[in-house]
PDB file of C-alpha atoms in Angstrom:
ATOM      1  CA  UNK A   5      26.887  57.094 112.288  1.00 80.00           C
ATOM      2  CA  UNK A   6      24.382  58.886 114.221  1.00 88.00           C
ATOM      3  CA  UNK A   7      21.353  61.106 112.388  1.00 89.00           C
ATOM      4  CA  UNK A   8      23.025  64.433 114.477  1.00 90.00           C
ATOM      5  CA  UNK A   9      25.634  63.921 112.914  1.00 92.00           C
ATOM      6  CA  UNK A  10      24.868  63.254 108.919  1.00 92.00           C
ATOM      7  CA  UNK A  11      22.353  66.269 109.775  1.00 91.00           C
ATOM      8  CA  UNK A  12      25.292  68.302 110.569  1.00 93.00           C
ATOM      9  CA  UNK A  13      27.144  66.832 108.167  1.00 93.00           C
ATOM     10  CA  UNK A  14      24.604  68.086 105.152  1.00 90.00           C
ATOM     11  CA  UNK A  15      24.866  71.690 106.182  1.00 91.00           C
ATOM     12  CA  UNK A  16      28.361  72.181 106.676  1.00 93.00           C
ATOM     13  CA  UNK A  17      28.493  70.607 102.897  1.00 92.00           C
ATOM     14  CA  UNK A  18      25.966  72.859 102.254  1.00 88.00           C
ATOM     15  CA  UNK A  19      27.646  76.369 103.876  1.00 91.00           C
ATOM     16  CA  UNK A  20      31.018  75.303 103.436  1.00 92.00           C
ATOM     17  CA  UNK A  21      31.614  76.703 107.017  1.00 92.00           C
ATOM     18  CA  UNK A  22      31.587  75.512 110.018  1.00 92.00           C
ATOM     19  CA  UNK A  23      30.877  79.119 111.725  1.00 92.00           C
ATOM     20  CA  UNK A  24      27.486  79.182 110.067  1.00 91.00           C
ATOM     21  CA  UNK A  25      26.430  75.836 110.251  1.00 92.00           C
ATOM     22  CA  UNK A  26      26.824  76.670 114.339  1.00 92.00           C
ATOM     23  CA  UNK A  27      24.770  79.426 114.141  1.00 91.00           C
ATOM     24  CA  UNK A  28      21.884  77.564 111.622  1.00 87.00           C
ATOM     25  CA  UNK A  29      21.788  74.750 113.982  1.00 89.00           C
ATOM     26  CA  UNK A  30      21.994  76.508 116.808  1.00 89.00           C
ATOM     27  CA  UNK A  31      25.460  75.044 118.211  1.00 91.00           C
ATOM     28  CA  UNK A  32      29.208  76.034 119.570  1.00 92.00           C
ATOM     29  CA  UNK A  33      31.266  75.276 116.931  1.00 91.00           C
ATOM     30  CA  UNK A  34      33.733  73.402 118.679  1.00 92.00           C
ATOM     31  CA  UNK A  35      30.457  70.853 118.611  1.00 93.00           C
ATOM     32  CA  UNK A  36      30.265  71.269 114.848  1.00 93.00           C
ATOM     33  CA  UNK A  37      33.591  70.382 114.719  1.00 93.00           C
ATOM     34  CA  UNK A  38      33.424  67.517 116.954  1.00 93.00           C
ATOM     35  CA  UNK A  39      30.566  65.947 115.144  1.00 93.00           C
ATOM     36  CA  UNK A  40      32.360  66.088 112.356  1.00 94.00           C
ATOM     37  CA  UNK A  41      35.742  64.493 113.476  1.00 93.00           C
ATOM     38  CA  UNK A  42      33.936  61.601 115.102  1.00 93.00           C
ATOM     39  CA  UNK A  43      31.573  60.692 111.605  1.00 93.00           C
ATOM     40  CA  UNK A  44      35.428  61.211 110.450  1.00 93.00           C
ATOM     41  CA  UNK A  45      36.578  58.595 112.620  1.00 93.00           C
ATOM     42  CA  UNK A  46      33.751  56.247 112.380  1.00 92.00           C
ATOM     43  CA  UNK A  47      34.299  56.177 108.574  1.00 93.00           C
ATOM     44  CA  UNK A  48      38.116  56.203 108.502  1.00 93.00           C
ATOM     45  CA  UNK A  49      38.449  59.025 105.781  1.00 94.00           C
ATOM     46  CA  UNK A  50      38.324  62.693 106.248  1.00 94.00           C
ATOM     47  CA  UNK A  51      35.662  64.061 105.081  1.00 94.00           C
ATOM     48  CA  UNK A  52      36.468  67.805 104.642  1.00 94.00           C
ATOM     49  CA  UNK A  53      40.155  69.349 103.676  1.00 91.00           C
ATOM     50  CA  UNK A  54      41.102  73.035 104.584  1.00 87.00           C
ATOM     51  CA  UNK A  55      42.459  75.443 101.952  1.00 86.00           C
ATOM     52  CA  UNK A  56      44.267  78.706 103.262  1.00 82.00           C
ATOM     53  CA  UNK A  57      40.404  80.062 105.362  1.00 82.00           C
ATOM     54  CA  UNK A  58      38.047  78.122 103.375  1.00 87.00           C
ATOM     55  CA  UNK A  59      37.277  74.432 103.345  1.00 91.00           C
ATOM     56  CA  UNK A  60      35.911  71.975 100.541  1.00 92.00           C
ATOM     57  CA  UNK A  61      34.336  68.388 100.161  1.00 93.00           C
ATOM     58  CA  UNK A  62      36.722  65.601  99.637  1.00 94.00           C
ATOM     59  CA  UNK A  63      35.683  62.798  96.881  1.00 93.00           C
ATOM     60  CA  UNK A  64      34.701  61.210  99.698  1.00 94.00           C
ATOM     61  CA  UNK A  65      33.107  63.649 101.371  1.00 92.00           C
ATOM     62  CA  UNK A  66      30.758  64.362  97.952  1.00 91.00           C
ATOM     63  CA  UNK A  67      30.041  60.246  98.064  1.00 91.00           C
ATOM     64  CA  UNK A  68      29.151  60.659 101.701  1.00 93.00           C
ATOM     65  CA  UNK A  69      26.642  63.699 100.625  1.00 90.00           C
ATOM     66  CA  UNK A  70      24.553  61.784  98.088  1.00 85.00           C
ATOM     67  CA  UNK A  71      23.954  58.647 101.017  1.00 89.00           C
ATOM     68  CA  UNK A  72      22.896  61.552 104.008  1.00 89.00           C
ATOM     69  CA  UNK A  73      20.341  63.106 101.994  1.00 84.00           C
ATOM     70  CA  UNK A  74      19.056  59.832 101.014  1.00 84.00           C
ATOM     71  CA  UNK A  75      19.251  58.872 104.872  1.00 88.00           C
ATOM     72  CA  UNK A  76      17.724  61.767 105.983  1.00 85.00           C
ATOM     73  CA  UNK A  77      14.667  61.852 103.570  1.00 79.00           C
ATOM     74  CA  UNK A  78      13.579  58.774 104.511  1.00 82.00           C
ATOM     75  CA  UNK A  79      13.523  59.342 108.218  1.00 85.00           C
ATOM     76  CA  UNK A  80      11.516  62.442 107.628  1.00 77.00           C
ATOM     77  CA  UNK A  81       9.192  59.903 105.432  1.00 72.00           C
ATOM     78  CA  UNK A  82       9.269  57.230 108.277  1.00 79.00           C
ATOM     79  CA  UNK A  83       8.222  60.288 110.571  1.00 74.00           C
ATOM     80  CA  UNK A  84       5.241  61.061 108.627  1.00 69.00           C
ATOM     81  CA  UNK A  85       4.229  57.879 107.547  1.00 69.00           C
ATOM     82  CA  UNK A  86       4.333  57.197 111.442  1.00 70.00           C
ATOM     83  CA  UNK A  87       2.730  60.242 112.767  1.00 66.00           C
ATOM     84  CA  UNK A  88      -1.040  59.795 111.916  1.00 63.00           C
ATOM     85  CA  UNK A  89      -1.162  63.093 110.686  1.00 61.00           C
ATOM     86  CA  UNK A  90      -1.177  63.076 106.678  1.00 68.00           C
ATOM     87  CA  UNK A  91      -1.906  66.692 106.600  1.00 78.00           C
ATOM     88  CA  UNK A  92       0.389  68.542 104.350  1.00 86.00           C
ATOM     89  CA  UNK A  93       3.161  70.165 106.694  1.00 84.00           C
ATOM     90  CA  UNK A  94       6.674  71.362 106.543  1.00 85.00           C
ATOM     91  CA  UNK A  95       8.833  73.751 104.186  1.00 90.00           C
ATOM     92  CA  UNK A  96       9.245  73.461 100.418  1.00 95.00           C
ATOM     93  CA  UNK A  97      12.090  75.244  97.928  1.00 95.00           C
ATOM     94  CA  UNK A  98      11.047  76.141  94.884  1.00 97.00           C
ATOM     95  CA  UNK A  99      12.955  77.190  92.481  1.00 97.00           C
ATOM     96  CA  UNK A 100      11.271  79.001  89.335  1.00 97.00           C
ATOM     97  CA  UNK A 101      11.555  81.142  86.324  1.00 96.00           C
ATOM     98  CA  UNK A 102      11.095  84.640  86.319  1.00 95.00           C
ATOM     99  CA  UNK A 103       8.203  84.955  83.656  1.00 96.00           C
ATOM    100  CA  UNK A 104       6.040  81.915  85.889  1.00 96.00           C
ATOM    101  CA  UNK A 105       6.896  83.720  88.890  1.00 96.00           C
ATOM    102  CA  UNK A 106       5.933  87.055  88.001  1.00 95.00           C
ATOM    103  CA  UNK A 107       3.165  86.150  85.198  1.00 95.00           C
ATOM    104  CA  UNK A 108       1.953  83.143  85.703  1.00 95.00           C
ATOM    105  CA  UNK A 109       2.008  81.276  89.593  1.00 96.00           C
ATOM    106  CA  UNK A 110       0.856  84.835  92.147  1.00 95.00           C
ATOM    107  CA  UNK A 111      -2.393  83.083  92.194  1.00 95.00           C
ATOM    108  CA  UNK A 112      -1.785  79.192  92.270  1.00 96.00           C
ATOM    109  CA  UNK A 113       0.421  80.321  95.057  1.00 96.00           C
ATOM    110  CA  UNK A 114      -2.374  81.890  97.073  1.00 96.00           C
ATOM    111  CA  UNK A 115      -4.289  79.380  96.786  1.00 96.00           C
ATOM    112  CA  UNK A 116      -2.088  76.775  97.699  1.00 96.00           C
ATOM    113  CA  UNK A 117      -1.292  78.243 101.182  1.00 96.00           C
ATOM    114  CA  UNK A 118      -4.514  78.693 101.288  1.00 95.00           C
ATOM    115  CA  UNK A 119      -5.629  75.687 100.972  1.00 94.00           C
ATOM    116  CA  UNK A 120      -2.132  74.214 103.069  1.00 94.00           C
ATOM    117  CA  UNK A 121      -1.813  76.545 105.649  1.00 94.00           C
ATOM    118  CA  UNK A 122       0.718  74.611 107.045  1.00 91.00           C
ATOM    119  CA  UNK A 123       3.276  74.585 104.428  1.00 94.00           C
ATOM    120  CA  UNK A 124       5.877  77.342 104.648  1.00 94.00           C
ATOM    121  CA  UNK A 125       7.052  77.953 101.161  1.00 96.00           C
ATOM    122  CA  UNK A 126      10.527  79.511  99.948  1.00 95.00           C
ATOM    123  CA  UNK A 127      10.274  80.998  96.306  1.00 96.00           C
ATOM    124  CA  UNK A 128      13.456  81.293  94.346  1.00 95.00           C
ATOM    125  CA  UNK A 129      13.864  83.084  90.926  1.00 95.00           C
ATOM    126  CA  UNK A 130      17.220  82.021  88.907  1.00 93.00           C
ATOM    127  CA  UNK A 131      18.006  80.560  85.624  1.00 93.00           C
ATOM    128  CA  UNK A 132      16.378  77.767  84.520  1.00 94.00           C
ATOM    129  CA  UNK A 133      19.482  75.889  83.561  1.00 93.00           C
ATOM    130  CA  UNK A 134      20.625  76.097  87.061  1.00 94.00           C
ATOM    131  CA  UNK A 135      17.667  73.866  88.548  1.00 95.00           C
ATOM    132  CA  UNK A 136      18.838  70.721  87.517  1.00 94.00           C
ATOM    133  CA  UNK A 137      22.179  70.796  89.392  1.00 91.00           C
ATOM    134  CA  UNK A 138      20.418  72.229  92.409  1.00 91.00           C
ATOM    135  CA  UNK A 139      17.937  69.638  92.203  1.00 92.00           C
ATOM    136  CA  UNK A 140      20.731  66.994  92.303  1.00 88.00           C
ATOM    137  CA  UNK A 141      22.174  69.009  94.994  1.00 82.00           C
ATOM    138  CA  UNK A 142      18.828  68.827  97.009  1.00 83.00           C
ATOM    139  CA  UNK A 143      19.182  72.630  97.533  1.00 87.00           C
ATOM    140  CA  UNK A 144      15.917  72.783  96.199  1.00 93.00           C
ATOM    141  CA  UNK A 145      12.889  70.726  96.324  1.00 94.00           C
ATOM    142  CA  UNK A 146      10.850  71.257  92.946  1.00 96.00           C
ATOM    143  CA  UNK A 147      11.514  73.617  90.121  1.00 97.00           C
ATOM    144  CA  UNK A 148       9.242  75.520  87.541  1.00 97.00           C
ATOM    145  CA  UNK A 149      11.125  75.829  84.138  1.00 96.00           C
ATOM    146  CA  UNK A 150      10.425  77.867  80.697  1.00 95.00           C
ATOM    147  CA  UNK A 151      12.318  76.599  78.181  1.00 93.00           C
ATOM    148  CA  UNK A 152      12.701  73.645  75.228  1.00 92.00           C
ATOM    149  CA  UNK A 153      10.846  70.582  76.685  1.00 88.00           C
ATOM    150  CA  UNK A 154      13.626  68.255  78.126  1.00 85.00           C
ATOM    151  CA  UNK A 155      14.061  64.975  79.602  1.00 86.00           C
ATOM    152  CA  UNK A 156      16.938  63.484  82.123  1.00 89.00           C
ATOM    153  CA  UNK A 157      17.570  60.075  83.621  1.00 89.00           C
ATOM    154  CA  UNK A 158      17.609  61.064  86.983  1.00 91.00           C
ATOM    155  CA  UNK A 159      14.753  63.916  87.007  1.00 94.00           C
ATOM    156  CA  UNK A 160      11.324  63.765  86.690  1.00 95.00           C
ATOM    157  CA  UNK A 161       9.743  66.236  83.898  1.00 95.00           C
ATOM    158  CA  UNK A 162       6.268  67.286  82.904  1.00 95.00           C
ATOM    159  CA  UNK A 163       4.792  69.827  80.863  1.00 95.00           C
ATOM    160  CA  UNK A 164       2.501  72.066  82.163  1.00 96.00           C
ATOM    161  CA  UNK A 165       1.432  74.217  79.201  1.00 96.00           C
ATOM    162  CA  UNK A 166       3.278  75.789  76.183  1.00 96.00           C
ATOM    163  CA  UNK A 167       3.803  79.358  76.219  1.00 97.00           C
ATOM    164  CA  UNK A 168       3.899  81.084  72.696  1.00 97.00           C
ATOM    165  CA  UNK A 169       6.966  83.148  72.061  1.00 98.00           C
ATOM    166  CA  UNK A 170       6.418  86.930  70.296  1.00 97.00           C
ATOM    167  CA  UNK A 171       8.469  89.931  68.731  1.00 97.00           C
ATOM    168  CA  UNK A 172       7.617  93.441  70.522  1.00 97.00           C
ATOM    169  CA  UNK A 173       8.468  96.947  69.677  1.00 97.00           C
ATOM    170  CA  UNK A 174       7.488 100.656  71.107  1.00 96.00           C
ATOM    171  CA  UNK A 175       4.680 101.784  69.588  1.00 93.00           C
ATOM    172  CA  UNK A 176       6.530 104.799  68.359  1.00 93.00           C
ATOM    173  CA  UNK A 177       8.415 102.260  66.332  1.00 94.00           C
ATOM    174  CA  UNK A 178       8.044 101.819  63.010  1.00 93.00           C
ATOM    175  CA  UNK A 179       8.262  97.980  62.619  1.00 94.00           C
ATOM    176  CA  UNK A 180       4.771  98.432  64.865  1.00 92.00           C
ATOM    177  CA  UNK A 181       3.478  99.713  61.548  1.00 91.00           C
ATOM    178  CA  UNK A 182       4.086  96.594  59.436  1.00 89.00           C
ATOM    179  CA  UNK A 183       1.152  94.230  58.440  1.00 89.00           C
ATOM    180  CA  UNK A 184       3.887  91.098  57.903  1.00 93.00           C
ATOM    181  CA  UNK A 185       7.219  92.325  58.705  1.00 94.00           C
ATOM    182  CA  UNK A 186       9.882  90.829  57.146  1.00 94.00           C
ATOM    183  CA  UNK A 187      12.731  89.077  59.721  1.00 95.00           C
ATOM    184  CA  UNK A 188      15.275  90.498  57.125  1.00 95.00           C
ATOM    185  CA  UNK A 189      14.115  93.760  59.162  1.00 95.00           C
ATOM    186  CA  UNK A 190      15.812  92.809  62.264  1.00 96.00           C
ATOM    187  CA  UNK A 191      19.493  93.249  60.701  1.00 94.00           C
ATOM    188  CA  UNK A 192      18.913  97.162  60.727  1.00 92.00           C
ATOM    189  CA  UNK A 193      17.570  96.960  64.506  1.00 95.00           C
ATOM    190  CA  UNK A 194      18.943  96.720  68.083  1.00 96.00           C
ATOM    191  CA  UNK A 195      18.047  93.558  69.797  1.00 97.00           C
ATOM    192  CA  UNK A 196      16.888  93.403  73.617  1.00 97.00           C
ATOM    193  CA  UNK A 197      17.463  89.652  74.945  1.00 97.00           C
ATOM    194  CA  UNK A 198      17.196  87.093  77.894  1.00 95.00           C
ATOM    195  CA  UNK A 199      20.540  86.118  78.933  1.00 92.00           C
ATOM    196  CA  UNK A 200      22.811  83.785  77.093  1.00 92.00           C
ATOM    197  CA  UNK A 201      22.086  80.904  78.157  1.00 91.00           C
ATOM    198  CA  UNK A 202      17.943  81.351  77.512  1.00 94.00           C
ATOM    199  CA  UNK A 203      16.758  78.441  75.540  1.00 94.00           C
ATOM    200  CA  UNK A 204      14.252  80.624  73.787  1.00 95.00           C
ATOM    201  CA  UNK A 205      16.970  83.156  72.919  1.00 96.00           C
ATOM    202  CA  UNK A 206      19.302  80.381  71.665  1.00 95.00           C
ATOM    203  CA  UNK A 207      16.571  79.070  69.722  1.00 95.00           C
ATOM    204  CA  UNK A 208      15.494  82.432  68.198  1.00 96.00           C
ATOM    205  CA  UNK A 209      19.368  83.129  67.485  1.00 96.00           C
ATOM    206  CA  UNK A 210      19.824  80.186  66.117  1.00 96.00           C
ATOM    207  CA  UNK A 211      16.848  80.696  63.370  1.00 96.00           C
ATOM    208  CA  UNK A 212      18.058  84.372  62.183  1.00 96.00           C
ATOM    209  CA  UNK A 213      21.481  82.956  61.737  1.00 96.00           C
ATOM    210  CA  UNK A 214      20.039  80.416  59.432  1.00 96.00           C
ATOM    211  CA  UNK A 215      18.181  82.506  57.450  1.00 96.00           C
ATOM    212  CA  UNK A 216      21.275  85.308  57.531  1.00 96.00           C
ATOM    213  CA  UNK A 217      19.904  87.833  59.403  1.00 95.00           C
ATOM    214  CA  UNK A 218      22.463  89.924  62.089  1.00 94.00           C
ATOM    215  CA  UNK A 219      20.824  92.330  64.238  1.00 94.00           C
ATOM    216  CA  UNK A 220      22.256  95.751  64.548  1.00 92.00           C
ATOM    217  CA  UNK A 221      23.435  95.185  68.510  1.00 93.00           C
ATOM    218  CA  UNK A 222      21.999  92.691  71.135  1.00 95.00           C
ATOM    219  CA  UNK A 223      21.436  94.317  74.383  1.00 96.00           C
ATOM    220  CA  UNK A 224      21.336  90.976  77.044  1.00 96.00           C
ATOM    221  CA  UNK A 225      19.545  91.695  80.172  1.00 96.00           C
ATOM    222  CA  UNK A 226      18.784  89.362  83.150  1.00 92.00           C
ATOM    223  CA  UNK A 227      15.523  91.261  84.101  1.00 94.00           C
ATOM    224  CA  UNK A 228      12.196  90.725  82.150  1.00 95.00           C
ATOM    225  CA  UNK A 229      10.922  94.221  83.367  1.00 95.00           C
ATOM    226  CA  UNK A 230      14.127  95.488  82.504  1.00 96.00           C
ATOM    227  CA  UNK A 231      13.891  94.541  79.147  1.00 97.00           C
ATOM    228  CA  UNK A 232      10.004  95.714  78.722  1.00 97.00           C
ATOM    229  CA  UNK A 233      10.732  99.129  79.777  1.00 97.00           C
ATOM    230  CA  UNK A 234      13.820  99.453  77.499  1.00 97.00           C
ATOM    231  CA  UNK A 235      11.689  97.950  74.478  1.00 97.00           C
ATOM    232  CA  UNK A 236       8.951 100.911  75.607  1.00 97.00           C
ATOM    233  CA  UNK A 237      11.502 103.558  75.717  1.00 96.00           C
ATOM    234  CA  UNK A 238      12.022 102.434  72.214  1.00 95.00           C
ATOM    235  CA  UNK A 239      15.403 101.161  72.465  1.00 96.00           C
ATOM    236  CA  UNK A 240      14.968  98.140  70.163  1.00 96.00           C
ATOM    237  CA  UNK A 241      13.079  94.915  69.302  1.00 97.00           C
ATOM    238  CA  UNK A 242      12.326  92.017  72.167  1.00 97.00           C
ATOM    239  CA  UNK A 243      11.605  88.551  71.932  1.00 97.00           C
ATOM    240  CA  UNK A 244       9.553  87.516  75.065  1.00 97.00           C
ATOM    241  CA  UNK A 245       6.698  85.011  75.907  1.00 97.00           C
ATOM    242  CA  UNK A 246       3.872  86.849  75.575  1.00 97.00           C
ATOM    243  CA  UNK A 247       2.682  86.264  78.967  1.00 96.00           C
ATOM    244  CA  UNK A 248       4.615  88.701  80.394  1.00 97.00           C
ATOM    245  CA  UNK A 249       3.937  91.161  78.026  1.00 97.00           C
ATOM    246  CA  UNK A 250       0.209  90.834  77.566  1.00 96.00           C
ATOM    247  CA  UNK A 251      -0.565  93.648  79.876  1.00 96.00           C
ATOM    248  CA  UNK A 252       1.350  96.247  78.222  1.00 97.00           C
ATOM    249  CA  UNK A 253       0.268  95.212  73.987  1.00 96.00           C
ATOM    250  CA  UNK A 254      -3.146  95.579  75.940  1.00 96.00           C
ATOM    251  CA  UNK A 255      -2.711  99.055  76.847  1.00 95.00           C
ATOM    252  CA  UNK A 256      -0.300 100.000  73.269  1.00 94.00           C
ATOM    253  CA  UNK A 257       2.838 100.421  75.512  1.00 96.00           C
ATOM    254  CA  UNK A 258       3.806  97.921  72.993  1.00 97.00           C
ATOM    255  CA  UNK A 259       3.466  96.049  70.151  1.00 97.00           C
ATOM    256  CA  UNK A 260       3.144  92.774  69.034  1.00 97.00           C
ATOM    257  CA  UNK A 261       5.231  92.501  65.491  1.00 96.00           C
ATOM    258  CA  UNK A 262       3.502  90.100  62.871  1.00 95.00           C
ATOM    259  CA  UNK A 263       6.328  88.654  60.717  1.00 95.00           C
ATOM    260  CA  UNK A 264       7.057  86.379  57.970  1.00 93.00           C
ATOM    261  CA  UNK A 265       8.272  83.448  59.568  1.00 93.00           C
ATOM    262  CA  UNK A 266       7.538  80.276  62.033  1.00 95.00           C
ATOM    263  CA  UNK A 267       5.889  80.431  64.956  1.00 95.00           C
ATOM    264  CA  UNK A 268       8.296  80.035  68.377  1.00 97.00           C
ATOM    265  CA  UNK A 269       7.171  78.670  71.864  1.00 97.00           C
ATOM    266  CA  UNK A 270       8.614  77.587  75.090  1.00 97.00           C
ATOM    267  CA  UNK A 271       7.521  74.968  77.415  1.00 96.00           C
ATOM    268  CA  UNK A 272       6.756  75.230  81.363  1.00 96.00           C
ATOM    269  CA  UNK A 273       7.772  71.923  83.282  1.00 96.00           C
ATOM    270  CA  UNK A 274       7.749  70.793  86.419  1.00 97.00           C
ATOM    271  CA  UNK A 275      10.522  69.124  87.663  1.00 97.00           C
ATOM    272  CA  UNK A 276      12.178  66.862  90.609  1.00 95.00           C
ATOM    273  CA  UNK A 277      14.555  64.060  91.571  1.00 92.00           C
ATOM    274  CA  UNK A 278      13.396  61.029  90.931  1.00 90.00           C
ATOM    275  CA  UNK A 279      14.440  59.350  94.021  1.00 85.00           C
ATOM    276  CA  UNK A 280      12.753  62.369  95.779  1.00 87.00           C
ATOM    277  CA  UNK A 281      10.521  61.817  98.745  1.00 84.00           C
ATOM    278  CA  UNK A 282       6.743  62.328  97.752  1.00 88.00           C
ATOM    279  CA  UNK A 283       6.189  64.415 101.132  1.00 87.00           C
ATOM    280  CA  UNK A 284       1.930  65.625 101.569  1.00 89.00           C
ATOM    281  CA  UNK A 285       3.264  69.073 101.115  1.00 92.00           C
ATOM    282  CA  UNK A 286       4.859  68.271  97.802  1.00 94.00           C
ATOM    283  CA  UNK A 287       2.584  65.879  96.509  1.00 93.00           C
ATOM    284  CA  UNK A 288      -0.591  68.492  97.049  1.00 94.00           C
ATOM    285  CA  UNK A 289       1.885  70.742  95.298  1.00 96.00           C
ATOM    286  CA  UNK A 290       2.179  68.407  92.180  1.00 95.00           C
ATOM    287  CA  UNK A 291      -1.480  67.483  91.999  1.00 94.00           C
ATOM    288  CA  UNK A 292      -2.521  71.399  91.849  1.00 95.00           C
ATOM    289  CA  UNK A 293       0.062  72.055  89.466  1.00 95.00           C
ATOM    290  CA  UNK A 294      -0.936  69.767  87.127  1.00 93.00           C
ATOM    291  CA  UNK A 295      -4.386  70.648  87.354  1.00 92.00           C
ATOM    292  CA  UNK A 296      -4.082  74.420  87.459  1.00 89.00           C
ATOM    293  CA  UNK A 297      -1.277  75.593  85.686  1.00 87.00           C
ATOM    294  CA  UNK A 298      -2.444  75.807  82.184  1.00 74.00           C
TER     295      UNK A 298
END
């Protein structure tokens, strides 16, 4: 096995096309394909099998993917290590949350590529369940979640703050009138919500249905502005860490509903493979995190 090769080999499993991993890596793709066929032959299994125009991992093939990544991080570690130049370098994915994107990580950005002028960084916003399986994947490098704190056996976690969790309304509402609503309220209201699969939202859920409450409708949206401006337009009643909608209580665009009941908050973590390389890049990003992000 040559490095060209398993190199090759991780974006075509990547792309699932042997067109585009050409153009990526800047080759004829009758050179893909040869690379391919020889790792192929080397191994004595095929590695990729053809369905109608599109073509898909074998078992083998997926086996194949976990040892090249591994194979390739730690040549780009050996490089490093080697190089005499510990300065923080290179590109990092990240994957993140919408709310910590938006809300919560403008400025920690700036001044990490400030500080790492070298580091080119590519920001993804997605669903925090999604990370982990990317993560495995190594389509991404690090991940900021919201959500319940967690814990896996192959993935690092740690908390970075907790976030408290808050009911809002239009101020032309009149639940923005109540002193201490009551949550039995909610039954004869309209509902604006996170997706489905929004641990917060599940949790939430979860609670009214214990106590017997059933909103009037749920309206699920993927977009937290989205669901801000149809809580201002007075639509219904949100549920939304009050970080990213702190600027518009402030200003009585909305309001923050006190009720009679518990108090809900979600977690932001940090989180990566455990058999991940440490590069300078990532590590600097760790460190900061940790002591910035509160």
């Amino acid at each position: 096995m040559e490095l060209k090769q398993l190199k090759t080999f991780v974006v075509v499993a990547e792309t699932l096309s042997f067109s585009k991993t050409a153009d990526l890596l800047n080759f004829a793709q009758s050179s893909i394909s040869e690379q391919i066929k020889l790792l192929e032959n080397d191994l004595n299994c095929k590695l990729f099998e053809r369905l109608g125009r599109k073509i898909f991992l074998t078992n083998e093939g997926e086996k194949l993917l976990s040892y090249a990544e591994k194979i390739l991080n730690l040549c780009e570690e050996a490089r490093h290590d080697l190089s005499g130049s510990p300065a923080p370098s290179g590109t990092l994915n990240i994957a993140m949350a919408e709310t910590l994107c938006v809300y919560k990580l403008p400025e920690f950005f700036k001044k990490y590529c400030n500080s790492y002028p070298e580091v080119e960084l590519e920001l993804k916003i997605g669903n925090c369940e999604n990370f982990p399986d990317m993560i495995r994947k190594n389509k991404i490098d690090i991940a900021f979640t919201l959500g319940n704190n967690v814990s896996y056996s192959d993935i690092i976690s740690k908390t970075l703050y907790r976030e408290p969790l808050v009911l809002i309304c239009s101020n032309s509402d009149d639940l923005s009138k109540e002193r201490k609503m009551n949550l039995s309220k909610l039954s004869e209201k309209k509902l604006i919500l996170t997706h489905r699969e929004c641990s917060y939202r599940i949790d939430f859920e979860n609670y009214l249905s214990d106590i017997g409450v059933s909103p009037k409708s749920i309206l699920s949206l993927e977009s937290i502005e989205a669901i801000k401006q149809y809580a201002i337009s007075g639509f219904g009643v949100s549920f939304l860490p009050r970080i990213a909608v702190k600027k518009e209580i402030e200003n009585r665009q909305l309001v923050e509903i006190n009720y009679d009941g518990p108090e809900f908050f979600t977690y932001a973590q940090v989180i990566y493979h455990k058999d991940k390389w440490i590069s300078p890049a990532l590590n600097a990003l760790l460190n900061m995190s940790l002591e910035q992000i509160k």
